[in-house]
CSV table of C-alpha atoms in Angstrom, one decimal:
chain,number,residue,atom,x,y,z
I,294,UNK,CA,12.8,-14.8,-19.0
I,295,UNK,CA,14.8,-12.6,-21.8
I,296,UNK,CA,11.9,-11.5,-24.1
I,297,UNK,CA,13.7,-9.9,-27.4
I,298,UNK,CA,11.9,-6.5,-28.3
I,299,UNK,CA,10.1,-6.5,-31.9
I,300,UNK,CA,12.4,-5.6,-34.3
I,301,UNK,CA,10.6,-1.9,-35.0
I,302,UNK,CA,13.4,0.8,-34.7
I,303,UNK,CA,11.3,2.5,-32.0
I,304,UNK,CA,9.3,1.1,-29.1
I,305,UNK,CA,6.5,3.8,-27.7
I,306,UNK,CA,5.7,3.8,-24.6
I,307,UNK,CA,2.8,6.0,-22.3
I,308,UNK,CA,3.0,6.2,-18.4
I,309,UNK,CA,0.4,6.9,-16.5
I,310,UNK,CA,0.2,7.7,-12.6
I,311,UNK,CA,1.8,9.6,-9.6
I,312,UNK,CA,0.8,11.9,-6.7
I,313,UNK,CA,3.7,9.9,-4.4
I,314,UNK,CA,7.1,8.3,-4.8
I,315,UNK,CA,5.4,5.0,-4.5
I,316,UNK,CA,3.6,5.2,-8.0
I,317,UNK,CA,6.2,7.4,-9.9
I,318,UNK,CA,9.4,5.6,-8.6
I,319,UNK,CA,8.4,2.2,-9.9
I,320,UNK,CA,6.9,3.5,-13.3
I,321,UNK,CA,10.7,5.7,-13.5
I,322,UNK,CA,12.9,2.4,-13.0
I,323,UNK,CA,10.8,0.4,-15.2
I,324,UNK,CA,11.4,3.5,-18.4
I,325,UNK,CA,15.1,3.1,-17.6
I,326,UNK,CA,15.4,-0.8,-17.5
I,327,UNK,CA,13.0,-0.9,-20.8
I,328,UNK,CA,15.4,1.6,-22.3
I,329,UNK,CA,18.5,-0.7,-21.6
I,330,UNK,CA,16.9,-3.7,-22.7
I,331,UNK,CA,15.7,-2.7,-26.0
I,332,UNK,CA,18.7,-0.8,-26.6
I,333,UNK,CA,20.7,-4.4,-26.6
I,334,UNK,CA,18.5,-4.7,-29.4
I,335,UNK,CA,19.5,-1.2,-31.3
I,336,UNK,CA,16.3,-0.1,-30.4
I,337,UNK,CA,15.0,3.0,-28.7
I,338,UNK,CA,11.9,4.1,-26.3
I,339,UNK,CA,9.8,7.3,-27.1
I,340,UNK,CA,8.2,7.8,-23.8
I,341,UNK,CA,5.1,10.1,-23.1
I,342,UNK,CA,4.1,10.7,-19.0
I,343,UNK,CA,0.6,11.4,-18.4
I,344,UNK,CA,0.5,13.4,-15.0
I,345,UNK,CA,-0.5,15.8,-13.1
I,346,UNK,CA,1.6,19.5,-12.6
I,347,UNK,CA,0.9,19.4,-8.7
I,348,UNK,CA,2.5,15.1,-8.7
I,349,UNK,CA,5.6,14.4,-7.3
I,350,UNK,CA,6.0,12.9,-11.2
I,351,UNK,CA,5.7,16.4,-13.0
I,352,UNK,CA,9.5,16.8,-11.1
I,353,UNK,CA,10.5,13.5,-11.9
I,354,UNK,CA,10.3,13.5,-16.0
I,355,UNK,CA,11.4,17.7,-15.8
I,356,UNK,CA,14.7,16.2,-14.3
I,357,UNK,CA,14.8,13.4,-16.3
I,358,UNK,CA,13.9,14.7,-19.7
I,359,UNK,CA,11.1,12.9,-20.1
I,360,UNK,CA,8.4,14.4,-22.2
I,361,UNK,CA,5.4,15.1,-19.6
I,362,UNK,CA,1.7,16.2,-20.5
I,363,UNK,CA,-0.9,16.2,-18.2
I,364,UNK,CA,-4.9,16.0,-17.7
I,365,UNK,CA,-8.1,17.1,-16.0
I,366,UNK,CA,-8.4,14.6,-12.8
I,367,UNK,CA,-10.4,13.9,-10.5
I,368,UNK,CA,-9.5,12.7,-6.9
I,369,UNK,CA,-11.8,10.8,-4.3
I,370,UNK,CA,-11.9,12.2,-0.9
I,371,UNK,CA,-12.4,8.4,0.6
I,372,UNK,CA,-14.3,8.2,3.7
I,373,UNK,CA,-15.8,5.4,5.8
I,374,UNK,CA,-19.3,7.1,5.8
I,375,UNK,CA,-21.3,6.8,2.3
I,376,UNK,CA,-22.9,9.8,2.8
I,377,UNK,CA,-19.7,12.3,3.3
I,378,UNK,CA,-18.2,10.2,-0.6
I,379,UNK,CA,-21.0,12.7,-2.1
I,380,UNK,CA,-19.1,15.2,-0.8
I,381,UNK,CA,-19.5,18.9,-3.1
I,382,UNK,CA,-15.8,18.5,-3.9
I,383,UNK,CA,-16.3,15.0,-4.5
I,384,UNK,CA,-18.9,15.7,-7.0
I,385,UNK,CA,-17.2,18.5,-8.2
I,386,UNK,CA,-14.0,16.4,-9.3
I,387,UNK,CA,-16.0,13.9,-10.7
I,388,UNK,CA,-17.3,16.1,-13.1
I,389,UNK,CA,-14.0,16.5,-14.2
I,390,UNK,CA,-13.2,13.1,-15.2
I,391,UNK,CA,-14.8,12.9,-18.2
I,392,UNK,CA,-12.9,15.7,-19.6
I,393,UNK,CA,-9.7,13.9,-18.7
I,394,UNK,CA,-11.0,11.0,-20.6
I,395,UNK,CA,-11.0,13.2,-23.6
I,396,UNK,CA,-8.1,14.7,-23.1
I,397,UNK,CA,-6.2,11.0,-22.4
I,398,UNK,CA,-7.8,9.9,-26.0
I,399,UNK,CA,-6.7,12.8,-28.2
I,400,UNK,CA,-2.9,12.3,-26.6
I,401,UNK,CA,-3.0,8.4,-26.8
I,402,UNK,CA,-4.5,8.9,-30.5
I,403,UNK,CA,-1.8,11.3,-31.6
I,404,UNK,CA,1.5,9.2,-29.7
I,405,UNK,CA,0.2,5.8,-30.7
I,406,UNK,CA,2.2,3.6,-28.1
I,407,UNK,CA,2.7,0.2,-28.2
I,408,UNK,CA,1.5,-0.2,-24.8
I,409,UNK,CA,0.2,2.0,-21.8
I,410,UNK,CA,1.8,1.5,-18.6
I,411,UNK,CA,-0.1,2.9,-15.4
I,412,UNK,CA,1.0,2.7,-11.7
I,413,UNK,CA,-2.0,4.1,-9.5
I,414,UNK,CA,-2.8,7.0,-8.3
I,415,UNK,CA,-6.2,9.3,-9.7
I,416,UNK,CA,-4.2,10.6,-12.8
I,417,UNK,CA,-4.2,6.7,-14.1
I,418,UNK,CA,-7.9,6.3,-14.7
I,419,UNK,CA,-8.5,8.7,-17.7
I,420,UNK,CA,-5.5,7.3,-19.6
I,421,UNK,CA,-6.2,3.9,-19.2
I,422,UNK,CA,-9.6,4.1,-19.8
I,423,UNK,CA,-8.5,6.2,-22.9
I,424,UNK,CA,-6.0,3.3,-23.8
I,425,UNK,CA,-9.0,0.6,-24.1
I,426,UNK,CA,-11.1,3.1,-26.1
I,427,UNK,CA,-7.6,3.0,-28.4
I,428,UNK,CA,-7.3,-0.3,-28.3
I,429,UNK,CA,-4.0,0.2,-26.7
I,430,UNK,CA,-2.7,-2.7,-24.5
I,431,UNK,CA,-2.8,-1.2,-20.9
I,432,UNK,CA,-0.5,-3.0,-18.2
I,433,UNK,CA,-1.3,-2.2,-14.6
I,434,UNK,CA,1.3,-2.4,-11.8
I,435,UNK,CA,0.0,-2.8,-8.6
I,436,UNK,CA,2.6,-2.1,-5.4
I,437,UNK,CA,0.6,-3.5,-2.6
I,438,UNK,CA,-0.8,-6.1,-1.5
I,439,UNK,CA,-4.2,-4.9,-2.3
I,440,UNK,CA,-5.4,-3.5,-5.4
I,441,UNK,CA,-5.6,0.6,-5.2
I,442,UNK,CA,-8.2,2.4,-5.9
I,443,UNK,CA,-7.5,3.4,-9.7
I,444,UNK,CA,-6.2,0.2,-10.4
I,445,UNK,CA,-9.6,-1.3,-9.0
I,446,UNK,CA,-11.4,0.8,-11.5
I,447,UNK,CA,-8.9,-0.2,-14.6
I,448,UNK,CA,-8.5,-3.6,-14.1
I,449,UNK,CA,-11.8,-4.7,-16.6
I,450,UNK,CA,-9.7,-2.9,-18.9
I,451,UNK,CA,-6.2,-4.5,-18.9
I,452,UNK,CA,-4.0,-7.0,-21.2
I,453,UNK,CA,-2.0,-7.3,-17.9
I,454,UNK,CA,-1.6,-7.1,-14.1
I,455,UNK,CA,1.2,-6.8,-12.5
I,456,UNK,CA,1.2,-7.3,-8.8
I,457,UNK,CA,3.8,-7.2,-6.3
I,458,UNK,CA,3.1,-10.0,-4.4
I,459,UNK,CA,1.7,-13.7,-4.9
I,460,UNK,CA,-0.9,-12.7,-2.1
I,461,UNK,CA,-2.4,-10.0,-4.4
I,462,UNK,CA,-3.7,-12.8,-6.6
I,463,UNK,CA,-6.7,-14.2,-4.8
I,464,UNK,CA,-7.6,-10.8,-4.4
I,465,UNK,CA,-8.2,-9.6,-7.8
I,466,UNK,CA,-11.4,-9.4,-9.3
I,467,UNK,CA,-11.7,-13.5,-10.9
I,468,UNK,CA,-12.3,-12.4,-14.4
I,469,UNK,CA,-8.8,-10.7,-14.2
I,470,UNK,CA,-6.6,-13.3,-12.4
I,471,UNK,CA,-6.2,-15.0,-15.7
I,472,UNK,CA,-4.2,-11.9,-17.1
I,473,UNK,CA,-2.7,-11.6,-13.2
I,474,UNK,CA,1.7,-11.9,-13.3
I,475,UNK,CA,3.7,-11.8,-10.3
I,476,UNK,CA,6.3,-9.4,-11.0
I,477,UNK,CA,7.8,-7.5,-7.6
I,478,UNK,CA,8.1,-3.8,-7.0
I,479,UNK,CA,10.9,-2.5,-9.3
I,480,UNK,CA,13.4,-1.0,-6.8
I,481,UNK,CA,15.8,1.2,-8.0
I,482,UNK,CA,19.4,-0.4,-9.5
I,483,UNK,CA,21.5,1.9,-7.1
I,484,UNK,CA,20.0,1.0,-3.8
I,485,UNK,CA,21.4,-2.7,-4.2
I,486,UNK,CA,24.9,-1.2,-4.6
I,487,UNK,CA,25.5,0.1,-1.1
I,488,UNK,CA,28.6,-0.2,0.9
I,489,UNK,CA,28.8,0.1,4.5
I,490,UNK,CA,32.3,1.9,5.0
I,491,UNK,CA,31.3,4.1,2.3
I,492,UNK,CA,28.1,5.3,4.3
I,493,UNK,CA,30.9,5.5,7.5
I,494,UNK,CA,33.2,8.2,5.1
I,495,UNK,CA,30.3,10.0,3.8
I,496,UNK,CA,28.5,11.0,7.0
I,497,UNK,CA,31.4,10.9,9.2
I,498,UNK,CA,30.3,8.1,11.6
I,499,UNK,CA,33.5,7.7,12.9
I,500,UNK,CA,32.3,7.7,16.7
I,501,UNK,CA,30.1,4.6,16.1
I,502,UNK,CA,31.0,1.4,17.3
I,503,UNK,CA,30.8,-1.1,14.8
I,504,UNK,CA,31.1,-3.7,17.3
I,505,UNK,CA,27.2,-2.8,18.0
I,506,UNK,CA,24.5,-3.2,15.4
I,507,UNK,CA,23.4,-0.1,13.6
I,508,UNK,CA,19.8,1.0,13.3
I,509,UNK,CA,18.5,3.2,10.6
I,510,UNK,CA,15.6,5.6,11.1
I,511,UNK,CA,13.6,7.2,8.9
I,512,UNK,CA,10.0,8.5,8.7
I,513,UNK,CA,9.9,9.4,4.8
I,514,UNK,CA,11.5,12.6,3.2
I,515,UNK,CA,9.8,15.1,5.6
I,516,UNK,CA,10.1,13.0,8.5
I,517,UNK,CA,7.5,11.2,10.9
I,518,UNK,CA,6.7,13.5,14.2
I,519,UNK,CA,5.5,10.0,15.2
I,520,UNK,CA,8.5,8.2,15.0
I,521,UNK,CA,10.8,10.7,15.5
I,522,UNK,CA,8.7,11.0,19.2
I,523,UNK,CA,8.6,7.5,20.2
I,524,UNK,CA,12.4,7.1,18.6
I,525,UNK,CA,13.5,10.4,20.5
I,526,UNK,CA,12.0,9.3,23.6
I,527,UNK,CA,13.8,6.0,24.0
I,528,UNK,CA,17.2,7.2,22.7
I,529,UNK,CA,19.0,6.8,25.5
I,530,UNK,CA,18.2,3.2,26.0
I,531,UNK,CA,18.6,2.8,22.0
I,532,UNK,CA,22.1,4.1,22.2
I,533,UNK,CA,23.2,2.1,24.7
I,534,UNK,CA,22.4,-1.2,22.2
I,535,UNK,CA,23.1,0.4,19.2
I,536,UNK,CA,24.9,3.2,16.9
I,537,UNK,CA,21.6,5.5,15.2
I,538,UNK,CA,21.8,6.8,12.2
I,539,UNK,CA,18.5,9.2,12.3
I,540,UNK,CA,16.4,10.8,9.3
I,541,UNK,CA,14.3,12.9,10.5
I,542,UNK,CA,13.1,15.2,8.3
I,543,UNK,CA,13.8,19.0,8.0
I,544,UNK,CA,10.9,20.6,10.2
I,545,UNK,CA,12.0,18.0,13.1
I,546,UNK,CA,15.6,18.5,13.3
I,547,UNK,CA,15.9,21.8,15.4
I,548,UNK,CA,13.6,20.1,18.0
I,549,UNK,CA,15.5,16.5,18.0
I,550,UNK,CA,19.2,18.2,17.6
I,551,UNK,CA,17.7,20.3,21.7
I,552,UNK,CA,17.0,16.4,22.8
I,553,UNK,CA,20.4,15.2,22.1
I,554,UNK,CA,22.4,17.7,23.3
I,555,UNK,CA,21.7,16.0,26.3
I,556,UNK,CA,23.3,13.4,25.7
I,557,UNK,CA,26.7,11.7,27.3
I,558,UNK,CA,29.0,12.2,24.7
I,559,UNK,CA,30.0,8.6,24.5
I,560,UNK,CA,26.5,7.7,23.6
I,561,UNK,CA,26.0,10.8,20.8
I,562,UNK,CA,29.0,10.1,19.3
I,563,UNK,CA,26.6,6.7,18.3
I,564,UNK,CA,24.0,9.0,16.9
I,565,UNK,CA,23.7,10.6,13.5
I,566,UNK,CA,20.7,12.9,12.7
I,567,UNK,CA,20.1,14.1,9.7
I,568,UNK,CA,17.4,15.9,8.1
I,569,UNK,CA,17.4,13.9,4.6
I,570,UNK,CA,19.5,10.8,3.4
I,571,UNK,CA,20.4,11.8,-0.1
I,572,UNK,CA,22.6,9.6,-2.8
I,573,UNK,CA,24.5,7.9,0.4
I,574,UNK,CA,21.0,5.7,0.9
I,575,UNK,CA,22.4,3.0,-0.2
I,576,UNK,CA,25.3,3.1,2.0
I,577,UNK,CA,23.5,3.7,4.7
I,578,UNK,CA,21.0,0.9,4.4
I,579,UNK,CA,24.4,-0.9,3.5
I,580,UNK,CA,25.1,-0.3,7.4
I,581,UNK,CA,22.1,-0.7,8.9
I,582,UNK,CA,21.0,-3.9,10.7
I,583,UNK,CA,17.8,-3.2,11.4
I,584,UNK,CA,15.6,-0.2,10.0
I,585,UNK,CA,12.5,1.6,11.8
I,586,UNK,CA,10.0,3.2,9.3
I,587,UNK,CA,7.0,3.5,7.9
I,588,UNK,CA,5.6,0.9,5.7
I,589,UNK,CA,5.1,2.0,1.8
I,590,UNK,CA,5.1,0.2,-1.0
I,591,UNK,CA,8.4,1.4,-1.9
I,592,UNK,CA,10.6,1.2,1.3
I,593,UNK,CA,9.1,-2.6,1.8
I,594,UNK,CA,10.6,-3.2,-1.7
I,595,UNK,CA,13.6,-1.8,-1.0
I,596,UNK,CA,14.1,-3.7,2.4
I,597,UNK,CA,13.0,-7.1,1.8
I,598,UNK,CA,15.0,-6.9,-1.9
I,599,UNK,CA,17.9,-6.5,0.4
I,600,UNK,CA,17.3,-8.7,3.2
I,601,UNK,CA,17.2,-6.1,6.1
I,602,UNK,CA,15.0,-7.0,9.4
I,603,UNK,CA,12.4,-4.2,10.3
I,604,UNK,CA,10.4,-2.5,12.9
I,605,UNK,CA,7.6,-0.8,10.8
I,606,UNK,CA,5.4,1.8,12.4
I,607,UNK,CA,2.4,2.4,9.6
I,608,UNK,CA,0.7,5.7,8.9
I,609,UNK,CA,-2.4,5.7,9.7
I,610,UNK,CA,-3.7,7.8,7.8
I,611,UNK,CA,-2.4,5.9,3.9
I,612,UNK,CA,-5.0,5.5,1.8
I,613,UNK,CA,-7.0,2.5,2.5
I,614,UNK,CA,-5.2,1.8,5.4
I,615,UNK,CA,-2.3,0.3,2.8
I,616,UNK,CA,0.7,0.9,5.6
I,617,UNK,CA,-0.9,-1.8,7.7
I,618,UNK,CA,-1.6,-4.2,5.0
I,619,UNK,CA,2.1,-3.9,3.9
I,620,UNK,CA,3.1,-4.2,7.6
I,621,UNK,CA,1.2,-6.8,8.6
I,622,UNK,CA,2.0,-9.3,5.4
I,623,UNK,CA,5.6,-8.9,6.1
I,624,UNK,CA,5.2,-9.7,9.8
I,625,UNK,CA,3.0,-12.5,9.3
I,626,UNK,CA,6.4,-14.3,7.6
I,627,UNK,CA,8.6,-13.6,9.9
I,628,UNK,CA,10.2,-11.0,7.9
I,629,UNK,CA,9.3,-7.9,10.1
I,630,UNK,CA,7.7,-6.3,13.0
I,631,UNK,CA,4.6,-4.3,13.3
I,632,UNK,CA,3.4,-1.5,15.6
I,633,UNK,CA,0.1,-0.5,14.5
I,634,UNK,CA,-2.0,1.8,16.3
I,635,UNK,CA,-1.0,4.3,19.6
I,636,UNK,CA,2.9,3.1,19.5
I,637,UNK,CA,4.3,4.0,22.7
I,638,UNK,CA,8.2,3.7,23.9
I,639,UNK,CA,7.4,0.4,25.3
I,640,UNK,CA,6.2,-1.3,22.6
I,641,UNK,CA,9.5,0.4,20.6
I,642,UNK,CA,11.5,-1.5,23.1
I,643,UNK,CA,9.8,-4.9,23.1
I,644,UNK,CA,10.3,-4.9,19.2
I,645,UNK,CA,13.4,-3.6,18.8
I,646,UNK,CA,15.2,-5.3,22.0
I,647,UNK,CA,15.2,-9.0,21.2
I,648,UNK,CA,16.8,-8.1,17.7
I,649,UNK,CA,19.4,-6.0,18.6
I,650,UNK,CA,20.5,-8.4,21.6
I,651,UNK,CA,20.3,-11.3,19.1
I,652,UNK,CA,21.9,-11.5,15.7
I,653,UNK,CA,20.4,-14.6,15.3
I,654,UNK,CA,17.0,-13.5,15.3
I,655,UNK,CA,18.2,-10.5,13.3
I,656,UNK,CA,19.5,-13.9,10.7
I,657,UNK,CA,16.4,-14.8,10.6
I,658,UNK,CA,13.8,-12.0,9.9
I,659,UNK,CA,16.5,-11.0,7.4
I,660,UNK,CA,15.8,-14.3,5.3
I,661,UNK,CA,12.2,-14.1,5.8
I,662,UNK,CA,12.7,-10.3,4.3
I,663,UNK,CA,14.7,-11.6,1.3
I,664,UNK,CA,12.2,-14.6,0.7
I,665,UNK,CA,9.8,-11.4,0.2
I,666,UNK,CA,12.7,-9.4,-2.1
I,667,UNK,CA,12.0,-9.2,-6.0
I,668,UNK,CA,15.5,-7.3,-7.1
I,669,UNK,CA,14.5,-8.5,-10.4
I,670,UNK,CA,11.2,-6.8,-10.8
I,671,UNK,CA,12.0,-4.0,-12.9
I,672,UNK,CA,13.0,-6.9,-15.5
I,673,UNK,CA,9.8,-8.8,-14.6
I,674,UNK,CA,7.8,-5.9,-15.3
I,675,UNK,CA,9.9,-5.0,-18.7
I,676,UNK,CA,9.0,-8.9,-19.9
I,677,UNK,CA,5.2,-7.8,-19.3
I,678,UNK,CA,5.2,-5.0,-20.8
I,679,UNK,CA,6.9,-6.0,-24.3
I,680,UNK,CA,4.4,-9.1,-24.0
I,681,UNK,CA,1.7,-7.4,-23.8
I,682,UNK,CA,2.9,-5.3,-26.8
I,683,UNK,CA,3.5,-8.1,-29.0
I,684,UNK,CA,0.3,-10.5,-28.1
């Protein structure tokens, strides 16, 4: 669906959310494909981010010149006893809230966008719930499969839902389902533009054997001491399957670098660690054949939009136990593996084996995974959001 933009010079537009990639990456590639569409049109987008200074998205919009402002939050310190949720800083942060309400108002008043756009994360709930006392259109997006905790909260108050997955649907609250569109996690243009021999030059793989499959690693941009342990611990048996391409954070890599220097040198000339995968990402998942990671939102977007077979290990401690979810969805198709719980080196061989031995398999999962993929979403979500505007 191609829905043409109002013809008003300028479209306004306020995002809401953050804290993690997971909620600022989506909201990010949804402002640029919005941009392109409506400047087909000769249009523009005046965008205003409502954040928080401590949020991974207070870096985002500096780099990306997007105007920023930000407001009193308050966070919920979950917890599975009801008596430790009235927490003192609990209480305390509450009390804050209704100051960040205000605050939300007077800048939604005063920018007057067509539509508020929140992602999740604490910093969502004053401006949406400052966008219905505006009478602003607010769209949610929702990256899981279950609805987060400020998206819970907001969804009384939205023209729109957008949720990742079909799943999510049944889920919802039923007086929202009606307002309820499947869109897909918007994933980032570039990482759909990878080459493999261009991830080979960059790193300087030139020891691996491309006559083996290649598995990619990665526990997040600081690493995983979980996975880099169970991973480090079965590397010799991994090498002699595979070629390993290894992010494992900067704190880890001092320690990992002592393990392989043990290494025959026929085997670590198959291995590549690295303490962050930069621009060459999409190279590199280009090359892999099978990835090993944790289970966000945004890396299960990325990997089932491009078809690749996974091993996910979930962190335990996500909020709400999201990982898992995520994790156990995918698996549930076909389209992944999951090891939840106390992983151990054995279980990392009983998943991983079978798929490197057996391409077919590897076929497979990696059509399950793509069944999952929405490379489309950031368009999905661009249709919502200038329907909302417009109904």
């Amino acid at each position: 669906m191609n829905i043409a933009p109002q013809e008003t010079p300028v479209f306004r537009l306020i995002v809401t959310g953050g804290g993690t990639g997971g909620h600022t990456y989506p909201a990010l590639t949804a402002i640029r494909t919005l941009q392109a569409r409506l400047a087909a049109f000769d249009r523009t987008l005046d965008v205003l981010w409502i954040g928080t200074t401590e949020g991974l998205e207070a870096r985002v919009t500096s780099a990306e010149g997007i105007p920023f402002t930000t407001v009193a939050t308050g966070k919920i310190r979950r917890s599975s006893n009801p008596l430790k949720m009235v927490s003192p800083a609990n209480v305390r942060d509450m009390a804050r809230v209704p100051l960040g309400v205000a605050q939300a108002r007077s800048a939604v008043s005063a920018f007057r966008p067509d539509v508020v756009l929140a992602t999740g994360g604490y910093v969502a709930v004053p401006a949406g719930l400052a966008a219905r006392m505006c009478r602003v259109p607010l769209v949610l997006h929702e990256q899981t499969v279950r609805l987060g905790l400020a998206n819970r909260k907001l969804a009384g108050c939205a023209a729109r839902v957008a949720v990742s997955s079909e799943s999510t649907v049944p889920l919802l609250p039923e007086s929202v389902r009606s307002v309820a569109v499947v869109t897909g996690n918007p994933v980032r243009p570039e990482v759909l533009t990878g080459h493999p021999d261009k991830a080979v030059t960059a790193l300087g793989l030139h020891g691996f054997d491309r006559r083996l499959p290649t598995v990619y690693v990665t526990g997040g941009a600081q690493g995983s001491q979980q996975i880099n342990d169970v991973v480090g611990g079965e590397l010799l048996w991994l090498l002699e399957r595979a070629n390993v391409v290894h992010q494992c954070g900067p704190a880890h890599q001092e320690a990992l670098s002592a393990h392989a220097a043990g290494l025959p040198a026929a085997l670590a000339a198959r291995y590549h660690l690295t303490p962050f995968v930069g621009p060459e990402l999409p190279d590199v998942l280009a090359l892999a054949d099978l990835v090993i990671s944790r289970s966000g939102a945004g890396t299960l977007a990325e990997l089932t939009a491009l078809g690749k077979p996974a091993v996910f290990i979930p962190l335990a401690t996500a909020a709400g136990n999201e990982q898992a979810h995520n994790a156990r969805h995918l698996e549930e198709s076909g389209a992944a593996v999951a090891l939840l719980g106390d992983v151990t080196g054995g279980h990392l061989r009983e998943a991983v084996g079978p798929l490197l031995s057996d391409p077919e398999r590897r076929a497979t999962m990696a059509a399950a995974a793509r069944a999952h993929g929405r490379p489309d979403a950031a368009e999905r979500l661009v249709d919502v959001i200038l329907s909302a505007a417009s109904s």
